[in-house]
Tab-separated table of C-alpha atoms and ligand atoms in Angstrom:
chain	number	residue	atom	x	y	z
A	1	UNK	CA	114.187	109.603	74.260
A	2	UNK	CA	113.464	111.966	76.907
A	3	UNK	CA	115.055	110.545	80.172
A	4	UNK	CA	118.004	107.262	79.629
A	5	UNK	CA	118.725	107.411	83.223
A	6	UNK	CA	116.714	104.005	84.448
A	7	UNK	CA	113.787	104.511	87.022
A	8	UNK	CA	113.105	103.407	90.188
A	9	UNK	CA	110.052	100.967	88.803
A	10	UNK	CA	112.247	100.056	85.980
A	11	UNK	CA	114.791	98.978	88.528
A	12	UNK	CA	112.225	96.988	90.441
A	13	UNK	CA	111.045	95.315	87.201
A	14	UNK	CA	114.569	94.502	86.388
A	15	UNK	CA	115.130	92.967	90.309
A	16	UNK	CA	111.971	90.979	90.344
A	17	UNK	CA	112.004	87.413	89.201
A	18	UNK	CA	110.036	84.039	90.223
A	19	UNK	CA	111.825	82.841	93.363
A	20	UNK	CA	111.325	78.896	94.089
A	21	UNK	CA	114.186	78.476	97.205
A	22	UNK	CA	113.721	80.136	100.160
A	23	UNK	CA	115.415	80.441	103.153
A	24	UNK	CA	113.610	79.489	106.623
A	25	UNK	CA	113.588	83.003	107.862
A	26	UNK	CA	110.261	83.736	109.548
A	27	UNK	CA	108.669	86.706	107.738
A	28	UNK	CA	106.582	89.344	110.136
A	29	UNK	CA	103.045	89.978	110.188
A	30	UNK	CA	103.809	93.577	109.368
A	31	UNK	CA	105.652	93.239	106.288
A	32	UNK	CA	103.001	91.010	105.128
A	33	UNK	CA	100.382	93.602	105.873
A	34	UNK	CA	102.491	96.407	104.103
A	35	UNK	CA	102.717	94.405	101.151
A	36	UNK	CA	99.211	93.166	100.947
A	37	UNK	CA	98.424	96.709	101.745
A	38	UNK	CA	100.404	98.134	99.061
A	39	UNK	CA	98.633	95.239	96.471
A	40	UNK	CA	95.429	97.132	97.212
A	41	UNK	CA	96.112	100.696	96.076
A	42	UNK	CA	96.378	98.681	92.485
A	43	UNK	CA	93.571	100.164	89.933
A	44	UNK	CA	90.654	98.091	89.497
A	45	UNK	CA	87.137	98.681	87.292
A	46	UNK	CA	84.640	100.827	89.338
A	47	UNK	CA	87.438	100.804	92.360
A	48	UNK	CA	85.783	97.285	92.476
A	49	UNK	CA	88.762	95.969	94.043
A	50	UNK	CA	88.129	92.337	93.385
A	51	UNK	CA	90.288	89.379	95.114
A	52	UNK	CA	91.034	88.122	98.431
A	53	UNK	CA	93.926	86.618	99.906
A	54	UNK	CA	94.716	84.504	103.104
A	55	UNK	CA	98.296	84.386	104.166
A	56	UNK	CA	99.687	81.221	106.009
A	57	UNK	CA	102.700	80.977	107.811
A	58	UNK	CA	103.920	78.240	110.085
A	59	UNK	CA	102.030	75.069	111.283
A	60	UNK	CA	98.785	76.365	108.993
A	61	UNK	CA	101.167	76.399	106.118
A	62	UNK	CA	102.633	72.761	106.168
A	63	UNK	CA	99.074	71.624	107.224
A	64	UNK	CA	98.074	72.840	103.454
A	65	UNK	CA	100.733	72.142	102.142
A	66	UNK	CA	101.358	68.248	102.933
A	67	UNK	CA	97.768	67.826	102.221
A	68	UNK	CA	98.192	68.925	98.601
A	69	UNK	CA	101.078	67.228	98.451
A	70	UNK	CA	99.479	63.702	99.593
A	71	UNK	CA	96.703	64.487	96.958
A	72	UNK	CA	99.133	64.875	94.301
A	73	UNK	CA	100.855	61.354	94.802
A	74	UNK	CA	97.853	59.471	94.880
A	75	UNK	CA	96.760	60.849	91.358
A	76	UNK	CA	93.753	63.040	92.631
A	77	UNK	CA	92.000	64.512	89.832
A	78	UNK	CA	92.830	67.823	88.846
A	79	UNK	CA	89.714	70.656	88.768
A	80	UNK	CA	89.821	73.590	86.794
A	81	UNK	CA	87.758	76.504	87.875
A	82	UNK	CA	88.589	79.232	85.442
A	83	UNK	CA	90.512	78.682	81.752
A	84	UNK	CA	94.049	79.855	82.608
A	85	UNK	CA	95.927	78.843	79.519
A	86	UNK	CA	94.563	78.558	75.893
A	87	UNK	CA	93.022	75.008	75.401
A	88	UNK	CA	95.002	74.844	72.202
A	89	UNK	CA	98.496	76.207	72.120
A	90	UNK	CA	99.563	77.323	68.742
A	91	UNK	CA	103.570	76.602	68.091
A	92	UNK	CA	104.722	79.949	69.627
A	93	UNK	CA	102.799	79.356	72.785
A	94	UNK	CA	104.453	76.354	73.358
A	95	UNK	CA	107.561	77.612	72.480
A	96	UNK	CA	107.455	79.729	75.086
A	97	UNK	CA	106.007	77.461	77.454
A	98	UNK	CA	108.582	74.756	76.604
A	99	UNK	CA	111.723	77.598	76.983
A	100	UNK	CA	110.594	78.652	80.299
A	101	UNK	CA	109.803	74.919	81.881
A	102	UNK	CA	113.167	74.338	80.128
A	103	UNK	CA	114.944	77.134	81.917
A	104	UNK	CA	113.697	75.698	85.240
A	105	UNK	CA	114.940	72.021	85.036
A	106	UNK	CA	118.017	72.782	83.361
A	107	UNK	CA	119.047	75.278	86.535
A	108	UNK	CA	118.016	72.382	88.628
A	109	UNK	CA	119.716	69.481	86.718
A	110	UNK	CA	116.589	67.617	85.957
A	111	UNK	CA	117.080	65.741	83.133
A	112	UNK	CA	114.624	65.905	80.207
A	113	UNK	CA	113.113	62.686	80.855
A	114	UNK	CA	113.586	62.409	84.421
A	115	UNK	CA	109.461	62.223	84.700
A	116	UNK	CA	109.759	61.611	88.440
A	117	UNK	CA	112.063	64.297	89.092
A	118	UNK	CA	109.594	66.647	87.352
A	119	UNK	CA	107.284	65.132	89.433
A	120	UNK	CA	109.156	66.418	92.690
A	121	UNK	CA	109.583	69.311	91.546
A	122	UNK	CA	106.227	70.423	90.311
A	123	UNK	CA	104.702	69.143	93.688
A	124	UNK	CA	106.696	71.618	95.428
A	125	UNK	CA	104.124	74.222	93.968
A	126	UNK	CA	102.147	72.848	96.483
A	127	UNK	CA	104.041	73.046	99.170
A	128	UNK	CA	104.574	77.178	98.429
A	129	UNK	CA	108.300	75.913	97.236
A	130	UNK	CA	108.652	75.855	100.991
A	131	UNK	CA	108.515	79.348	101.451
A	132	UNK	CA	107.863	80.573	104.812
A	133	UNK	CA	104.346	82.197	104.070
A	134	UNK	CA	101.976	81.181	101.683
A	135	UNK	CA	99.469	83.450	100.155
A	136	UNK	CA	96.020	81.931	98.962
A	137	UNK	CA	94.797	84.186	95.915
A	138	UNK	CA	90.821	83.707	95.659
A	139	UNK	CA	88.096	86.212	93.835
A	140	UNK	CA	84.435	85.831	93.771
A	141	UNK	CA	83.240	83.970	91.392
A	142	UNK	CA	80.659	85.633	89.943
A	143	UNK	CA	83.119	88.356	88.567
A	144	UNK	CA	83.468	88.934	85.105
A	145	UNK	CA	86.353	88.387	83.461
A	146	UNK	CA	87.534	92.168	83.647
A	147	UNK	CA	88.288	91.561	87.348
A	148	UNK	CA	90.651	89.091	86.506
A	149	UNK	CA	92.738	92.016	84.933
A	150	UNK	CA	92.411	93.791	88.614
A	151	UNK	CA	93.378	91.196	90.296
A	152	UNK	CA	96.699	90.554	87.939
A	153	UNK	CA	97.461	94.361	89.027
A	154	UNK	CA	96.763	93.152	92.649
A	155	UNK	CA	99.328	90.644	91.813
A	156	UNK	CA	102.025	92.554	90.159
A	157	UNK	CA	101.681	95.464	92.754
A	158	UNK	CA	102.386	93.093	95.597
A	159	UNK	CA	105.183	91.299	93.800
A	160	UNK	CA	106.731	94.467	93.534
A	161	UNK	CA	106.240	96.109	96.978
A	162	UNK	CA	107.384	92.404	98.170
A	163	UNK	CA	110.713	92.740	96.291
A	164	UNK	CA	111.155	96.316	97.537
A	165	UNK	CA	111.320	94.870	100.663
A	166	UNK	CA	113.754	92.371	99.723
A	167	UNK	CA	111.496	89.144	99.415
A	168	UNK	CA	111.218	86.897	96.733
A	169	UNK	CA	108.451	85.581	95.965
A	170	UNK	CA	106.156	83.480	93.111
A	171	UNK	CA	102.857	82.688	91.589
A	172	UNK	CA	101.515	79.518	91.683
A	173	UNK	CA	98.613	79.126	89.279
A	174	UNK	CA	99.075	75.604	89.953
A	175	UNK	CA	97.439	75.815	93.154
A	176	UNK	CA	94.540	76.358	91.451
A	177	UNK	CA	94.747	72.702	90.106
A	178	UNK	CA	93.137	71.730	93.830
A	179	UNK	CA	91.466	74.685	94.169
A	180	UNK	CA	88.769	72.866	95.831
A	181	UNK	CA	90.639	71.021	98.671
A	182	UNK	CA	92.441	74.623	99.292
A	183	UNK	CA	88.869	76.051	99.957
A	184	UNK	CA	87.413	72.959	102.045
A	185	UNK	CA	90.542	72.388	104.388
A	186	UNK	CA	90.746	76.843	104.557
A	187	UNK	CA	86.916	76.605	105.267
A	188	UNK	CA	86.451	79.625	102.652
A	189	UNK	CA	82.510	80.706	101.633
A	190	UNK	CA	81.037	78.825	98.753
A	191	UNK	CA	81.474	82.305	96.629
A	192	UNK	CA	85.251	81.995	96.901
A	193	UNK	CA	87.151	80.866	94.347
A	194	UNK	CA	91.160	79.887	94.228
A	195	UNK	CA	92.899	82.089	91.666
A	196	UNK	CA	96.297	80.776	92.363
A	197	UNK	CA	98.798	81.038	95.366
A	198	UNK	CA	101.798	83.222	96.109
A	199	UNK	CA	104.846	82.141	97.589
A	200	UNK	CA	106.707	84.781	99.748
A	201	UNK	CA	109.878	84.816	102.223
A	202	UNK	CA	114.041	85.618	101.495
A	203	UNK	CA	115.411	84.572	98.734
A	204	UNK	CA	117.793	81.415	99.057
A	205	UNK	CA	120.797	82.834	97.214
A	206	UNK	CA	122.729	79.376	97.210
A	207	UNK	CA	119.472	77.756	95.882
A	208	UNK	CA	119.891	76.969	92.049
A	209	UNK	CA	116.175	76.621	91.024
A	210	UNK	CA	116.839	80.769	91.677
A	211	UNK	CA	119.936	80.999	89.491
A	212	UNK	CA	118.408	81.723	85.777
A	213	UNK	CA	116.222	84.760	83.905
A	214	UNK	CA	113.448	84.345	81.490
A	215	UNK	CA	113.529	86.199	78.216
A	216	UNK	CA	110.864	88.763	77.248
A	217	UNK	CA	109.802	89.097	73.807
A	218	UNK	CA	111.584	92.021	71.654
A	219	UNK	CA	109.065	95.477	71.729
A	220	UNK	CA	108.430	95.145	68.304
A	221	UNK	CA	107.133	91.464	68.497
A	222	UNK	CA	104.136	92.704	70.693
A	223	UNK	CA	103.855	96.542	70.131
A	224	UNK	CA	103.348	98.875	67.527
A	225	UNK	CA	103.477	102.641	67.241
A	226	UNK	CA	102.246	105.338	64.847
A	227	UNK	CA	101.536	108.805	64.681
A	228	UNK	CA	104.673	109.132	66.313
A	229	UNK	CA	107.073	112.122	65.317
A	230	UNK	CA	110.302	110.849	65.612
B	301	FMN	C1	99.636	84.227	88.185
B	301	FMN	C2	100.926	83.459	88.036
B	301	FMN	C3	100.934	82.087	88.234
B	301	FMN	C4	102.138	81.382	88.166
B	301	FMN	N1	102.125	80.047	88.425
B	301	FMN	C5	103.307	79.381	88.536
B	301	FMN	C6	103.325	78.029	88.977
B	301	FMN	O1	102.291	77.409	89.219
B	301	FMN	N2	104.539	77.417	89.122
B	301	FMN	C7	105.718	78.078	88.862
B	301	FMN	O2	106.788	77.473	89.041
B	301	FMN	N3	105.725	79.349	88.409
B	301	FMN	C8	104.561	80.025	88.266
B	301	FMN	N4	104.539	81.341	87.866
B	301	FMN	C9	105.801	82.018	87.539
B	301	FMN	C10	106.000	82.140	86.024
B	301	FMN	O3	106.433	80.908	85.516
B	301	FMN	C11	107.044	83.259	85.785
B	301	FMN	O4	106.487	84.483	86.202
B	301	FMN	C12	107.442	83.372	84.322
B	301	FMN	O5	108.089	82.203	83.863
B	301	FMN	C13	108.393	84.562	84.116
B	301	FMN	O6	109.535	84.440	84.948
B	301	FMN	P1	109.910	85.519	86.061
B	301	FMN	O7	108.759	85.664	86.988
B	301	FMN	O8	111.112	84.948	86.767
B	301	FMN	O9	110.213	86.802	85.357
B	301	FMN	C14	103.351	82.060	87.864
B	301	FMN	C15	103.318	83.433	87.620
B	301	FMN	C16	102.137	84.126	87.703
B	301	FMN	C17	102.144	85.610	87.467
């Protein structure tokens, strides 16, 4: 191995992790430029630089938020715009899937079959987790699928330049589940579509729902090497 010493990125990698409690704290205009700034020097296809995103802070934010919210509880009809997960799992899949939902109600102390505590809990994705700014992800939707992989960079650049700046924050692909009340009540152009949503503000350290790690898979589960010389 050339260098042991751990990097500055790896560092960040290490630090980052989904935050769901936040504290109030307000968070500046300017940091949320510099991060959404810093999103945008991620690669993309043809420097094609798909996605757009609309932070919300304050009385804009609830507004959203409790309208989601009120859809949710009276049963509205999910949409789905775009494929996120496969429509058939295989076992590993939802393995996984089961481990990290797992992971989440057990630091919470939601029972297995608590289905209404679930409930609450999921619904908070659409409230932002409560998080004091909100970030709506949308691309175009004629892109091809390619600019879905820029727009993940988008999204891993700013989650990193946001916890270099000591925010937490998290994805919400479930926003995406009303991705067509976000657009009407944000009044976005018909060619906008919702990717997901970004929640972003302090970290609540007394908050549980923060208080476990995922696992990763093992390098040689998902990569292999050859040619190599030692
Ligand atoms: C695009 C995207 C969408 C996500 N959507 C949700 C979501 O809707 N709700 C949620 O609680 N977590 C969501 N997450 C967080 C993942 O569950 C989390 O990244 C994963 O379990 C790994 O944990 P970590 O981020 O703490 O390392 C999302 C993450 C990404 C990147």
């Amino acid at each position: 191995m050339s260098e042991t010493r751990e990097t500055g990125i790896e560092a960040l990698l290490r630090l980052r992790g989904s935050t769901r409690g936040y504290l109030p704290d307000a968070v500046p205009r300017a940091d949320v430029e510099r991060i959404l700034q810093a999103a945008r020097r991620a690669p993309s296809g043809a420097n094609l630089q798909p996605g757009r995103f609309h932070a919300l802070s304050g009385a804009p934010l609830k507004a959203l938020g409790a309208e989601l919210i009120a859809a949710s509880q009276a049963g509205r009809e999910i949409v789905s715009e775009y494929s996120y997960f496969p429509p058939q799992m295989g076992e590993a899949l939802k393995a996984k899937q089961r481990a990290a939902g797992y992971a989440l109600y057990a630091a919470l102390g939601i029972a297995k079959r608590d289905l209404a505590g679930r409930r609450a809990q999921f619904d908070l994705n659409y409230a932002f987790f409560d998080a004091p700014v909100g970030i709506v992800v949308t691309i175009d939707r004629a892109m091809g699928k390619g600019c879905f992989m820029d727009l993940g960079m988008a999204l891993m650049a700013l989650q990193l330049a946001a916890t270099d700046l000591g925010y937490g924050c998290c994805g919400i692909g479930a926003l995406a589940n009303y991705g067509d009340l976000v657009a009407e009540h944000l009044g976005l152009p018909i060619d906008e579509m919702v990717v997901c949503g970004l929640a972003l503000g302090r970290a609540d350290p007394q908050a549980a729902v923060n208080g476990f790690e995922t696992a990763r898979d093992p390098l040689d589960a998902f990569a292999q090497f050859q040619g190599f010389e030692d």
